[in-house]
XYZ file of C-alpha atoms in Angstrom:
180
model
C 3.843 42.476 34.304
C 2.993 45.969 35.445
C -0.089 46.397 37.648
C -2.139 47.715 34.758
C -1.009 44.858 32.489
C 0.386 47.289 29.897
C 4.066 46.335 30.250
C 5.908 43.045 30.265
C 9.547 42.618 31.321
C 11.597 39.516 30.598
C 15.164 38.367 31.115
C 16.834 36.565 28.206
C 20.256 35.241 27.248
C 21.088 34.437 30.877
C 24.692 33.320 31.447
C 25.838 30.631 33.882
C 26.587 33.462 36.341
C 22.945 34.617 36.221
C 23.412 37.802 34.165
C 21.249 38.465 31.130
C 19.516 41.035 28.981
C 16.374 42.690 30.361
C 13.710 43.372 27.736
C 10.573 45.489 27.884
C 7.465 44.991 25.758
C 4.254 47.000 25.755
C 0.866 45.360 25.553
C -1.804 47.136 23.540
C -5.278 45.762 22.832
C -4.203 42.360 24.121
C -1.224 42.174 21.767
C 2.380 42.045 22.979
C 4.668 44.406 21.093
C 8.194 43.531 20.056
C 10.450 43.296 23.132
C 13.112 46.015 23.186
C 16.394 45.815 25.080
C 15.996 47.733 28.353
C 19.339 46.956 30.070
C 22.190 44.440 29.875
C 24.095 42.453 32.482
C 21.025 42.282 34.743
C 21.284 39.587 37.391
C 18.448 37.112 37.848
C 18.723 37.153 41.665
C 15.992 39.754 42.215
C 13.905 41.584 39.634
C 10.751 43.282 40.884
C 8.338 46.103 40.169
C 8.098 48.846 42.764
C 4.776 50.214 43.974
C 5.092 52.847 41.219
C 5.568 50.177 38.502
C 9.258 50.988 38.164
C 11.477 48.002 37.386
C 14.120 47.358 40.056
C 16.968 44.903 39.670
C 20.604 44.179 40.470
C 23.757 44.355 38.350
C 27.386 43.487 39.146
C 26.281 40.860 41.644
C 28.916 39.106 43.721
C 27.198 35.853 44.641
C 29.889 35.010 47.218
C 28.614 37.782 49.515
C 25.105 38.384 48.041
C 25.726 42.023 47.092
C 25.209 44.030 43.937
C 24.307 47.398 42.432
C 20.614 48.280 42.851
C 19.103 49.836 39.725
C 15.654 51.287 39.118
C 14.473 51.986 35.571
C 18.025 51.764 34.258
C 19.537 54.135 36.827
C 21.971 52.937 39.488
C 20.479 53.783 42.872
C 23.192 52.401 45.132
C 26.067 49.933 45.154
C 27.118 47.173 47.542
C 23.428 46.488 48.277
C 22.619 43.295 50.169
C 20.347 41.285 47.856
C 17.905 39.946 50.419
C 17.148 43.157 52.264
C 14.632 45.313 50.430
C 11.199 46.219 51.793
C 8.629 48.772 50.701
C 7.606 51.772 52.771
C 4.803 53.446 50.818
C 6.588 54.459 47.611
C 10.056 54.148 49.155
C 12.382 51.149 49.230
C 14.426 50.215 52.310
C 17.635 48.243 51.879
C 21.081 47.521 53.352
C 24.484 48.487 52.003
C 27.847 47.433 53.437
C 26.310 44.257 54.848
C 28.732 42.289 57.030
C 27.626 38.644 57.152
C 29.928 37.798 60.051
C 28.609 40.585 62.271
C 25.073 40.486 60.792
C 25.092 44.299 60.462
C 24.731 46.779 57.619
C 23.843 50.368 56.769
C 20.073 50.791 56.473
C 19.065 53.186 53.710
C 15.877 54.430 52.115
C 15.360 55.430 48.478
C 12.343 57.636 47.796
C 11.591 59.799 44.746
C 15.224 60.051 43.665
C 16.603 60.686 47.151
C 18.755 58.306 49.208
C 18.618 58.662 52.974
C 20.828 56.827 55.439
C 18.707 55.677 58.380
C 21.554 54.215 60.472
C 24.799 52.239 60.381
C 25.225 48.901 62.173
C 21.607 47.753 61.771
C 20.847 44.065 62.251
C 17.154 43.978 61.332
C 14.241 46.323 60.773
C 10.477 46.320 60.469
C 7.928 48.826 59.209
C 5.141 49.736 61.626
C 1.473 50.240 60.748
C 2.137 54.005 60.944
C 4.945 53.667 58.345
C 7.668 54.279 60.871
C 10.727 52.054 61.004
C 11.871 50.109 64.041
C 15.386 48.749 63.838
C 17.819 46.785 65.920
C 21.111 48.674 66.202
C 24.557 47.396 67.202
C 23.427 43.806 67.547
C 25.952 41.484 69.207
C 26.248 37.979 67.778
C 27.933 36.980 71.056
C 25.127 38.154 73.360
C 22.266 38.092 70.831
C 21.033 41.536 71.794
C 21.066 45.065 70.448
C 19.446 48.461 70.950
C 15.968 49.095 69.559
C 15.275 52.412 67.799
C 12.220 54.010 66.207
C 12.804 56.097 63.073
C 10.036 58.627 62.442
C 10.270 61.237 59.680
C 14.030 61.676 59.936
C 14.367 61.358 63.714
C 15.626 58.259 65.535
C 14.519 57.638 69.105
C 15.984 54.964 71.357
C 13.299 52.614 72.694
C 15.147 49.925 74.665
C 18.458 48.131 75.270
C 19.178 44.389 75.249
C 16.533 43.561 72.641
C 16.928 40.054 71.213
C 14.799 40.179 68.044
C 12.164 41.877 65.973
C 9.318 39.467 65.329
C 7.933 39.879 61.799
C 4.247 39.797 60.932
C 3.337 38.740 57.412
C 1.113 41.225 55.548
C -0.333 39.766 52.363
C -2.126 43.028 51.474
C 1.228 44.488 50.366
C 2.100 43.688 46.760
C 4.161 40.505 46.766
C 3.672 40.163 50.513
C 5.753 41.770 53.189
C 7.108 40.879 56.608
């Protein structure tokens, strides 16, 4: 359901592989309208509404490496997106592409108002600060369990420290759906 309760999305005709048809129905005066096909071959791995009530979902999912094409409102935003990576930053979405499970590294990107921005390659983990900046662990070594910590602020990345072992998440339940 959208935040205002005026739109309902549902996934139907789901195959054994998890792909189905995404339908959209409007709700007027407490009555649900007839669901209309919104998109096909939508994977059931992650379907969510963004902070702007746009429907985001994955297609062409390869479950062996947890990657797929990220779509918002029927438009492909990016491909080879790691399924378990998205976080909100105000109205933007942060996510990984080119995720390497063996090295635990990927390319961190941001999608905001139709624009994709690459934050950095070889990112292991990231967190959003209270000031809506991004801290991320770059070039993490799975042998030594350390990497380099950077702060990304309005397009500029600044190195903070070397030999950082982890970013410790804090759960924020005030963010829609919760956030770490």
